[in-house]
JSON list of N, CA and C in Angstrom, two decimals:
[
{"chain": "J", "resi": 1, "resn": "MET", "atom": "N", "xyz": [2.12, 7.04, 13.51]},
{"chain": "J", "resi": 1, "resn": "MET", "atom": "CA", "xyz": [2.65, 5.64, 13.27]},
{"chain": "J", "resi": 1, "resn": "MET", "atom": "C", "xyz": [1.43, 4.98, 12.37]},
{"chain": "J", "resi": 2, "resn": "LYS", "atom": "N", "xyz": [0.19, 5.25, 12.84]},
{"chain": "J", "resi": 2, "resn": "LYS", "atom": "CA", "xyz": [-0.90, 4.58, 12.05]},
{"chain": "J", "resi": 2, "resn": "LYS", "atom": "C", "xyz": [-0.90, 5.09, 10.58]},
{"chain": "J", "resi": 3, "resn": "SER", "atom": "N", "xyz": [-0.57, 6.35, 10.46]},
{"chain": "J", "resi": 3, "resn": "SER", "atom": "CA", "xyz": [-0.56, 6.90, 9.04]},
{"chain": "J", "resi": 3, "resn": "SER", "atom": "C", "xyz": [0.44, 6.22, 8.17]},
{"chain": "J", "resi": 4, "resn": "PHE", "atom": "N", "xyz": [1.59, 5.90, 8.84]},
{"chain": "J", "resi": 4, "resn": "PHE", "atom": "CA", "xyz": [2.68, 5.11, 8.13]},
{"chain": "J", "resi": 4, "resn": "PHE", "atom": "C", "xyz": [2.16, 3.73, 7.68]},
{"chain": "J", "resi": 5, "resn": "LEU", "atom": "N", "xyz": [1.49, 3.11, 8.57]},
{"chain": "J", "resi": 5, "resn": "LEU", "atom": "CA", "xyz": [0.94, 1.81, 8.28]},
{"chain": "J", "resi": 5, "resn": "LEU", "atom": "C", "xyz": [-0.09, 1.94, 7.15]},
{"chain": "J", "resi": 6, "resn": "ILE", "atom": "N", "xyz": [-0.89, 2.94, 7.08]},
{"chain": "J", "resi": 6, "resn": "ILE", "atom": "CA", "xyz": [-1.87, 3.21, 6.09]},
{"chain": "J", "resi": 6, "resn": "ILE", "atom": "C", "xyz": [-1.10, 3.34, 4.65]},
{"chain": "J", "resi": 7, "resn": "LEU", "atom": "N", "xyz": [-0.12, 4.27, 4.70]},
{"chain": "J", "resi": 7, "resn": "LEU", "atom": "CA", "xyz": [0.77, 4.42, 3.48]},
{"chain": "J", "resi": 7, "resn": "LEU", "atom": "C", "xyz": [1.33, 3.19, 2.98]},
{"chain": "J", "resi": 8, "resn": "ALA", "atom": "N", "xyz": [2.00, 2.35, 3.90]},
{"chain": "J", "resi": 8, "resn": "ALA", "atom": "CA", "xyz": [2.44, 1.12, 3.55]},
{"chain": "J", "resi": 8, "resn": "ALA", "atom": "C", "xyz": [1.41, 0.21, 2.86]},
{"chain": "J", "resi": 9, "resn": "LEU", "atom": "N", "xyz": [0.26, 0.15, 3.48]},
{"chain": "J", "resi": 9, "resn": "LEU", "atom": "CA", "xyz": [-0.84, -0.70, 2.92]},
{"chain": "J", "resi": 9, "resn": "LEU", "atom": "C", "xyz": [-1.21, -0.30, 1.55]},
{"chain": "J", "resi": 10, "resn": "LEU", "atom": "N", "xyz": [-1.27, 1.13, 1.36]},
{"chain": "J", "resi": 10, "resn": "LEU", "atom": "CA", "xyz": [-1.65, 1.65, 0.08]},
{"chain": "J", "resi": 10, "resn": "LEU", "atom": "C", "xyz": [-0.64, 1.19, -0.93]},
{"chain": "J", "resi": 11, "resn": "ALA", "atom": "N", "xyz": [0.74, 1.29, -0.62]},
{"chain": "J", "resi": 11, "resn": "ALA", "atom": "CA", "xyz": [1.86, 1.00, -1.41]},
{"chain": "J", "resi": 11, "resn": "ALA", "atom": "C", "xyz": [1.61, -0.42, -1.87]},
{"chain": "J", "resi": 12, "resn": "ILE", "atom": "N", "xyz": [1.33, -1.41, -0.86]},
{"chain": "J", "resi": 12, "resn": "ILE", "atom": "CA", "xyz": [1.19, -2.73, -1.25]},
{"chain": "J", "resi": 12, "resn": "ILE", "atom": "C", "xyz": [-0.01, -3.07, -2.23]},
{"chain": "J", "resi": 13, "resn": "VAL", "atom": "N", "xyz": [-1.18, -2.29, -1.89]},
{"chain": "J", "resi": 13, "resn": "VAL", "atom": "CA", "xyz": [-2.39, -2.48, -2.81]},
{"chain": "J", "resi": 13, "resn": "VAL", "atom": "C", "xyz": [-2.01, -1.95, -4.25]},
{"chain": "J", "resi": 14, "resn": "ALA", "atom": "N", "xyz": [-1.29, -0.86, -4.29]},
{"chain": "J", "resi": 14, "resn": "ALA", "atom": "CA", "xyz": [-0.95, -0.20, -5.62]},
{"chain": "J", "resi": 14, "resn": "ALA", "atom": "C", "xyz": [-0.07, -1.21, -6.34]},
{"chain": "J", "resi": 15, "resn": "THR", "atom": "N", "xyz": [0.88, -1.82, -5.73]},
{"chain": "J", "resi": 15, "resn": "THR", "atom": "CA", "xyz": [1.83, -2.81, -6.33]},
{"chain": "J", "resi": 15, "resn": "THR", "atom": "C", "xyz": [1.19, -3.95, -6.80]},
{"chain": "J", "resi": 16, "resn": "THR", "atom": "N", "xyz": [0.15, -4.49, -5.98]},
{"chain": "J", "resi": 16, "resn": "THR", "atom": "CA", "xyz": [-0.55, -5.65, -6.33]},
{"chain": "J", "resi": 16, "resn": "THR", "atom": "C", "xyz": [-1.43, -5.35, -7.58]},
{"chain": "J", "resi": 17, "resn": "ALA", "atom": "N", "xyz": [-2.04, -4.19, -7.57]},
{"chain": "J", "resi": 17, "resn": "ALA", "atom": "CA", "xyz": [-2.88, -3.82, -8.73]},
{"chain": "J", "resi": 17, "resn": "ALA", "atom": "C", "xyz": [-2.13, -3.63, -9.96]},
{"chain": "J", "resi": 18, "resn": "THR", "atom": "N", "xyz": [-0.92, -3.14, -9.84]},
{"chain": "J", "resi": 18, "resn": "THR", "atom": "CA", "xyz": [-0.13, -2.89, -10.94]},
{"chain": "J", "resi": 18, "resn": "THR", "atom": "C", "xyz": [0.39, -4.29, -11.53]},
{"chain": "J", "resi": 19, "resn": "THR", "atom": "N", "xyz": [0.73, -5.22, -10.68]},
{"chain": "J", "resi": 19, "resn": "THR", "atom": "CA", "xyz": [1.26, -6.49, -11.03]},
{"chain": "J", "resi": 19, "resn": "THR", "atom": "C", "xyz": [0.11, -7.32, -11.69]},
{"chain": "J", "resi": 20, "resn": "ALA", "atom": "N", "xyz": [-1.12, -7.22, -11.09]},
{"chain": "J", "resi": 20, "resn": "ALA", "atom": "CA", "xyz": [-2.21, -7.86, -11.55]},
{"chain": "J", "resi": 20, "resn": "ALA", "atom": "C", "xyz": [-2.76, -7.23, -12.76]}
]
């Protein structure tokens, strides 16, 4: 479950970095 949260967080960070 925690690993899923980490993957979700990484996805959000990656999207933010790409958008910015």
